[in-house]
PDB file of C-alpha atoms in Angstrom:
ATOM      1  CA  UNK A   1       0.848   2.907   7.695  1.00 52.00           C
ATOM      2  CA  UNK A   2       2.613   0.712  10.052  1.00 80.00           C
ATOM      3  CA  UNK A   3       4.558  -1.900   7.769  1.00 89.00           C
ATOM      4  CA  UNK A   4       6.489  -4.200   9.696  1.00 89.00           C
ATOM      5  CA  UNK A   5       9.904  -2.968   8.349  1.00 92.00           C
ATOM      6  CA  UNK A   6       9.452   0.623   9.546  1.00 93.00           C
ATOM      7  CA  UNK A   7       9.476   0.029  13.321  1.00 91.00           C
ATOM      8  CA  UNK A   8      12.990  -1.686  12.087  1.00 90.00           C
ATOM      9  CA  UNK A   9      14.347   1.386   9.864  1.00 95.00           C
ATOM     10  CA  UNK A  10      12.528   3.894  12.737  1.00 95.00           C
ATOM     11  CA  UNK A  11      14.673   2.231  15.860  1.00 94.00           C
ATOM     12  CA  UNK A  12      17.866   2.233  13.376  1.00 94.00           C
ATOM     13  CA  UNK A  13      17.519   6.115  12.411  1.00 95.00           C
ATOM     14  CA  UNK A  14      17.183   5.186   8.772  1.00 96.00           C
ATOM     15  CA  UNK A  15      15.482   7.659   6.024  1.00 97.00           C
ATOM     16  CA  UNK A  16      13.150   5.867   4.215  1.00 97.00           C
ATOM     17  CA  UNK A  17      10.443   6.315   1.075  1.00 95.00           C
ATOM     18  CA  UNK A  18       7.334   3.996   0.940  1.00 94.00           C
ATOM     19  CA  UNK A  19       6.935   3.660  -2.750  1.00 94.00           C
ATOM     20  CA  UNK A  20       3.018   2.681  -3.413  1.00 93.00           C
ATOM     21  CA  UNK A  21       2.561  -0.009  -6.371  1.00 93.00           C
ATOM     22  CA  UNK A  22       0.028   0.112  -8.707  1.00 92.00           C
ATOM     23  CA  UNK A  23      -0.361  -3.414  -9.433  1.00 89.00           C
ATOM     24  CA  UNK A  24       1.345  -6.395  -8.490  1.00 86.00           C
ATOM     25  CA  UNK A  25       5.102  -6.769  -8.882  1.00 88.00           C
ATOM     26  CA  UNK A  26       7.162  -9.519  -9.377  1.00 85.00           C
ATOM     27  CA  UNK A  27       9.672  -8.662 -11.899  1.00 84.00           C
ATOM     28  CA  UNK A  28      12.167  -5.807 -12.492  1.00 85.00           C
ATOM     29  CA  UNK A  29       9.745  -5.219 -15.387  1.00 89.00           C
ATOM     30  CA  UNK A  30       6.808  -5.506 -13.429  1.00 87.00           C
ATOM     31  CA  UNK A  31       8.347  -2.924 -10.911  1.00 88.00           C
ATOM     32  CA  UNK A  32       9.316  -0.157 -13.665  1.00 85.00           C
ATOM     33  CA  UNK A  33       5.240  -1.044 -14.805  1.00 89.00           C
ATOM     34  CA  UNK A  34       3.829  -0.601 -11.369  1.00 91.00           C
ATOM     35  CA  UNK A  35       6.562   1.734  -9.346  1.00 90.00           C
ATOM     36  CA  UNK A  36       5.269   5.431 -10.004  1.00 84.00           C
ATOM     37  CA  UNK A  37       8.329   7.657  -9.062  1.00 85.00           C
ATOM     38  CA  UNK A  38      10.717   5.269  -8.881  1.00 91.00           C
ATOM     39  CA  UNK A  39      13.703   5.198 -11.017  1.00 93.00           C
ATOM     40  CA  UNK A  40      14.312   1.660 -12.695  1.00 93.00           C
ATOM     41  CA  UNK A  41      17.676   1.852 -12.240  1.00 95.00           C
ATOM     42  CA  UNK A  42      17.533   2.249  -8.485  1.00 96.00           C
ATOM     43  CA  UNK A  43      15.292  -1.003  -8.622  1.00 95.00           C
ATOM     44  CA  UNK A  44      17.106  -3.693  -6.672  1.00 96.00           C
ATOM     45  CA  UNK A  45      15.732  -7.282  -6.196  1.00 96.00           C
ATOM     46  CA  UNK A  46      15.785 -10.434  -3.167  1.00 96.00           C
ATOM     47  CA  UNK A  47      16.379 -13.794  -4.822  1.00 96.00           C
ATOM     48  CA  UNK A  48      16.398 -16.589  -2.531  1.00 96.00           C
ATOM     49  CA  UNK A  49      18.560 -19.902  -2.520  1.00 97.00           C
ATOM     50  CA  UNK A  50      19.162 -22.775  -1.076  1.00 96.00           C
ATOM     51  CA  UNK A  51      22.038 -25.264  -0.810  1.00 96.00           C
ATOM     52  CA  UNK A  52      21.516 -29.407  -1.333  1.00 95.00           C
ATOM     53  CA  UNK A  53      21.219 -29.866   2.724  1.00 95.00           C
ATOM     54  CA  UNK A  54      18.280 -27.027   3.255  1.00 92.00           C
ATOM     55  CA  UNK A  55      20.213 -24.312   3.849  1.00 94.00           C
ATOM     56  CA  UNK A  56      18.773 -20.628   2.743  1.00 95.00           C
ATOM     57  CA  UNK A  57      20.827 -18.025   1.182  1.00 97.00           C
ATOM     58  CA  UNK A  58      19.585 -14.918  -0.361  1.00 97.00           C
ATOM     59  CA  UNK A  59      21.250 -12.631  -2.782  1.00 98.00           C
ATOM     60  CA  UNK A  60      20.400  -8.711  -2.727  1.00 97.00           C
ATOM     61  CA  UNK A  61      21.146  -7.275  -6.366  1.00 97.00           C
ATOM     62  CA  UNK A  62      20.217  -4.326  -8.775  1.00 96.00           C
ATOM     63  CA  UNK A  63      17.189  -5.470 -10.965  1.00 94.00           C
ATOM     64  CA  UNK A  64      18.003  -5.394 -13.603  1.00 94.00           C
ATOM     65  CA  UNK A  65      20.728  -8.157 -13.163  1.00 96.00           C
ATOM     66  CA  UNK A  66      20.899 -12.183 -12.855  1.00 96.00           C
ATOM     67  CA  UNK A  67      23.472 -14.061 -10.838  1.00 97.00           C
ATOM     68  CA  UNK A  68      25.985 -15.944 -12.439  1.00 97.00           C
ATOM     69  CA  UNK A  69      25.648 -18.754 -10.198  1.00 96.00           C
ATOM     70  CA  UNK A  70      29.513 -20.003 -10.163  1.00 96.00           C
ATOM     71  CA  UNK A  71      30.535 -17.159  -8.797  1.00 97.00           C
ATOM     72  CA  UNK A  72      27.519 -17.656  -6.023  1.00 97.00           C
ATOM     73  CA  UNK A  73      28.835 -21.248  -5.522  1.00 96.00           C
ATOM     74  CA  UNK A  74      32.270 -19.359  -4.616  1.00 96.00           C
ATOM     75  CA  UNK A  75      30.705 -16.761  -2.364  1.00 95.00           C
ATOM     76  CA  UNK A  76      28.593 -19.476  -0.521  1.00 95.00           C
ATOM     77  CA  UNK A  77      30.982 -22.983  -1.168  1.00 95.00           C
ATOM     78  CA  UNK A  78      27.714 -25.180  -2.120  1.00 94.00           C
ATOM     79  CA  UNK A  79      25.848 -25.470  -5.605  1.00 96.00           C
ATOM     80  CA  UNK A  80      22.528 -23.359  -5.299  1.00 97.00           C
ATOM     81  CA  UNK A  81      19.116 -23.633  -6.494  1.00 96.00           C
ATOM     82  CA  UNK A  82      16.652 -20.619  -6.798  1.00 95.00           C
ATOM     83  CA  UNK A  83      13.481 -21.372  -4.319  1.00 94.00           C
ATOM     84  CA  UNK A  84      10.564 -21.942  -6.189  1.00 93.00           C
ATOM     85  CA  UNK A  85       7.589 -19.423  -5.708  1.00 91.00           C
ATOM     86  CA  UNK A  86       5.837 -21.641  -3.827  1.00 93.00           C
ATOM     87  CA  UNK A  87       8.931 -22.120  -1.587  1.00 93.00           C
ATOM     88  CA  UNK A  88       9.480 -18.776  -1.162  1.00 92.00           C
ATOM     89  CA  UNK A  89       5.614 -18.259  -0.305  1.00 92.00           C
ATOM     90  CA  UNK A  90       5.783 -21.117   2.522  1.00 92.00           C
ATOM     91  CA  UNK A  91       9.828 -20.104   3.798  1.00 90.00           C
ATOM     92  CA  UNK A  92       8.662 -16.258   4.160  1.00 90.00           C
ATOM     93  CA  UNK A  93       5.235 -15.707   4.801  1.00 89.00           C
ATOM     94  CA  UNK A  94       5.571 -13.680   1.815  1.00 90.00           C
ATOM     95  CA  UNK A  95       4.798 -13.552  -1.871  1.00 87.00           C
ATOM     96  CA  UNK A  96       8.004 -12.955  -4.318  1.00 89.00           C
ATOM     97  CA  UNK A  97       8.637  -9.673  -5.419  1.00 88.00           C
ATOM     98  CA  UNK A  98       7.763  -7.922  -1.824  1.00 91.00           C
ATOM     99  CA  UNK A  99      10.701 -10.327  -0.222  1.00 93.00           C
ATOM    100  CA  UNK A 100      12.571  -7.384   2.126  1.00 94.00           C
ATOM    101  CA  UNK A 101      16.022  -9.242   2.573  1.00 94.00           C
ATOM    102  CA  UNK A 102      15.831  -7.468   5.850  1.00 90.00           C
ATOM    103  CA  UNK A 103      12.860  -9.151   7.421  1.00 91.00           C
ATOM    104  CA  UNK A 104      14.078 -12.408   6.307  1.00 92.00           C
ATOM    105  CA  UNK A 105      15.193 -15.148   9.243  1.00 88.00           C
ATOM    106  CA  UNK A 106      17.595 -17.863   8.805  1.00 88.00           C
ATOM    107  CA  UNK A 107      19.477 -16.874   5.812  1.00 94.00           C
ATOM    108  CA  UNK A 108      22.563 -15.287   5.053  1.00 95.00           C
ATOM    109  CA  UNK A 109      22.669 -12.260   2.987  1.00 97.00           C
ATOM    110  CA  UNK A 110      24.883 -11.329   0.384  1.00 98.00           C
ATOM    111  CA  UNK A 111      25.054  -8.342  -1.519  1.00 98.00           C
ATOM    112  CA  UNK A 112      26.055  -7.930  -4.799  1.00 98.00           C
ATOM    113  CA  UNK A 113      28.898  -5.089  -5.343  1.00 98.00           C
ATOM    114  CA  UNK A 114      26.833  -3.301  -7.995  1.00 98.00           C
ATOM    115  CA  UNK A 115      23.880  -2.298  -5.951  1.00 98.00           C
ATOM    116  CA  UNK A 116      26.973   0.300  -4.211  1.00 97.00           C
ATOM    117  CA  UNK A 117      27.049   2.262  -7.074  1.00 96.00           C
ATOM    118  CA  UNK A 118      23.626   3.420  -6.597  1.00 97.00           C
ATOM    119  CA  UNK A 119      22.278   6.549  -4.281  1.00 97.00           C
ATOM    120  CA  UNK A 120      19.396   5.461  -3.741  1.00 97.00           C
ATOM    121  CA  UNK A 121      17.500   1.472  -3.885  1.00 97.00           C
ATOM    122  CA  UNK A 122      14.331   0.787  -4.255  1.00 96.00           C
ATOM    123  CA  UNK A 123      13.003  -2.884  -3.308  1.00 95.00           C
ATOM    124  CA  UNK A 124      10.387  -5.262  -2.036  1.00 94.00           C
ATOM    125  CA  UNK A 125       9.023  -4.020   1.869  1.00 94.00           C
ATOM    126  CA  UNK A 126       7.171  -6.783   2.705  1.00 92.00           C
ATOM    127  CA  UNK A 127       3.926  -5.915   1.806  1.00 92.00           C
ATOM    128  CA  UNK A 128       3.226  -6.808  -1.529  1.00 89.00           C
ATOM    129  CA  UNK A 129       1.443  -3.099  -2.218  1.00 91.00           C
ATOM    130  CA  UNK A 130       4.484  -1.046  -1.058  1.00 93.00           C
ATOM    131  CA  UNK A 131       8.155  -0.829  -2.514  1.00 93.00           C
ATOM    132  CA  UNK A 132      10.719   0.331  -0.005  1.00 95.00           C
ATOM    133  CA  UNK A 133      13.500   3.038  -0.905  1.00 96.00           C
ATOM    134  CA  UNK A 134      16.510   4.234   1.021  1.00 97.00           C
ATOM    135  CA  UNK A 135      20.106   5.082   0.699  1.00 97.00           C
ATOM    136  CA  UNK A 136      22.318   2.150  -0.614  1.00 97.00           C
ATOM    137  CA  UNK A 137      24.962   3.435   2.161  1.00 96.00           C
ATOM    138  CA  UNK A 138      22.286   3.404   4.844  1.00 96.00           C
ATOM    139  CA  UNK A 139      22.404  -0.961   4.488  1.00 96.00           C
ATOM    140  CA  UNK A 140      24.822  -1.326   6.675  1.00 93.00           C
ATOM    141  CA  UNK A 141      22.853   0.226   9.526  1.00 94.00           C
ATOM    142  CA  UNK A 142      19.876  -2.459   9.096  1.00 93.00           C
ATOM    143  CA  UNK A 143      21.538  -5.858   8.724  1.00 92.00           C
ATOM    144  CA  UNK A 144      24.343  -7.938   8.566  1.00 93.00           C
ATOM    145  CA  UNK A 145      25.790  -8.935   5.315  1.00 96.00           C
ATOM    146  CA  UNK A 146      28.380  -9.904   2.961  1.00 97.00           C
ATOM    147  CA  UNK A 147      29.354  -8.035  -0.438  1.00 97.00           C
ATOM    148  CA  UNK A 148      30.250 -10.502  -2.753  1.00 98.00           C
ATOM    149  CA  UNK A 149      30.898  -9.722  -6.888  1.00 97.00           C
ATOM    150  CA  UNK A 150      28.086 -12.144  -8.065  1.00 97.00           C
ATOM    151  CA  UNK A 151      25.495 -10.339 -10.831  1.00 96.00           C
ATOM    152  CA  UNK A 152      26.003 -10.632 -14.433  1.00 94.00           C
ATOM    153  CA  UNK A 153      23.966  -8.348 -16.606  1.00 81.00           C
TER     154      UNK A 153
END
């Protein structure tokens, strides 16, 4: 297959699960729709924000779930803006809904509590026909970032 997030996971000893999508998949809804053998509550999503000066943030949380964005002002100290799609297109190279927060370059990480209560997460790999699944404990091996209590339901 060769997606560029495996040679990452590979050199990092992490198990992983290419999920195949049957269509494209933006939403959590789009991703229980499109997702064959992937349980919706293991869906987990990259939402990506930016402060008043430019600067990129993006928050890792289960799909289902928004962020209450005081308590992402907290985590970060700036007010935050979602980046539009278009944004998000030109920052990443990539389309939203197959953002993998561990490909992306420049911006801080934070992950929401919540997604530690699951096994197993399922998310975007980079390639807008593949989802990406591995153990939630297993994050820690792949990437720096910082657990912050930030998803409201």
């Amino acid at each position: 297959m060769g997606l560029e997030v495996e040679k990452s996971l590979k050199e990092k000893g992490v198990n992983y699960r290419l999920i195949k999508l049957t269509g494209k998949s933006v939403t959590h809804e789009d991703v229980i729709k499109h997702a064959k053998g992937a349980n919706p509550e293991d869906d987990c999503k990259t939402i990506i924000t930016h402060d008043k000066n430019g600067n990129q943030y993006a928050f890792f949380l289960r799909g289902m779930m928004r962020i209450d964005f005081s308590k992402a002002k907290n985590a970060v100290g700036e007010k935050l803006s979602i980046l539009s799609y278009d944004d998000v297109k030109k920052t990443t190279g990539k389309e939203p809904g197959s953002i993998c927060p561990f490909l992306l370059k420049n911006t801080k990480l934070f992950i929401d509590k919540r997604v530690f209560q699951r096994e197993k997460i399922h998310f975007g790999s980079g390639d807008s026909n593949y989802g990406l699944e591995i153990s939630a404990k297993d994050l820690d091996k792949i990437t720096e970032f910082q657990i912050v209590d930030v998803a409201i339901e």
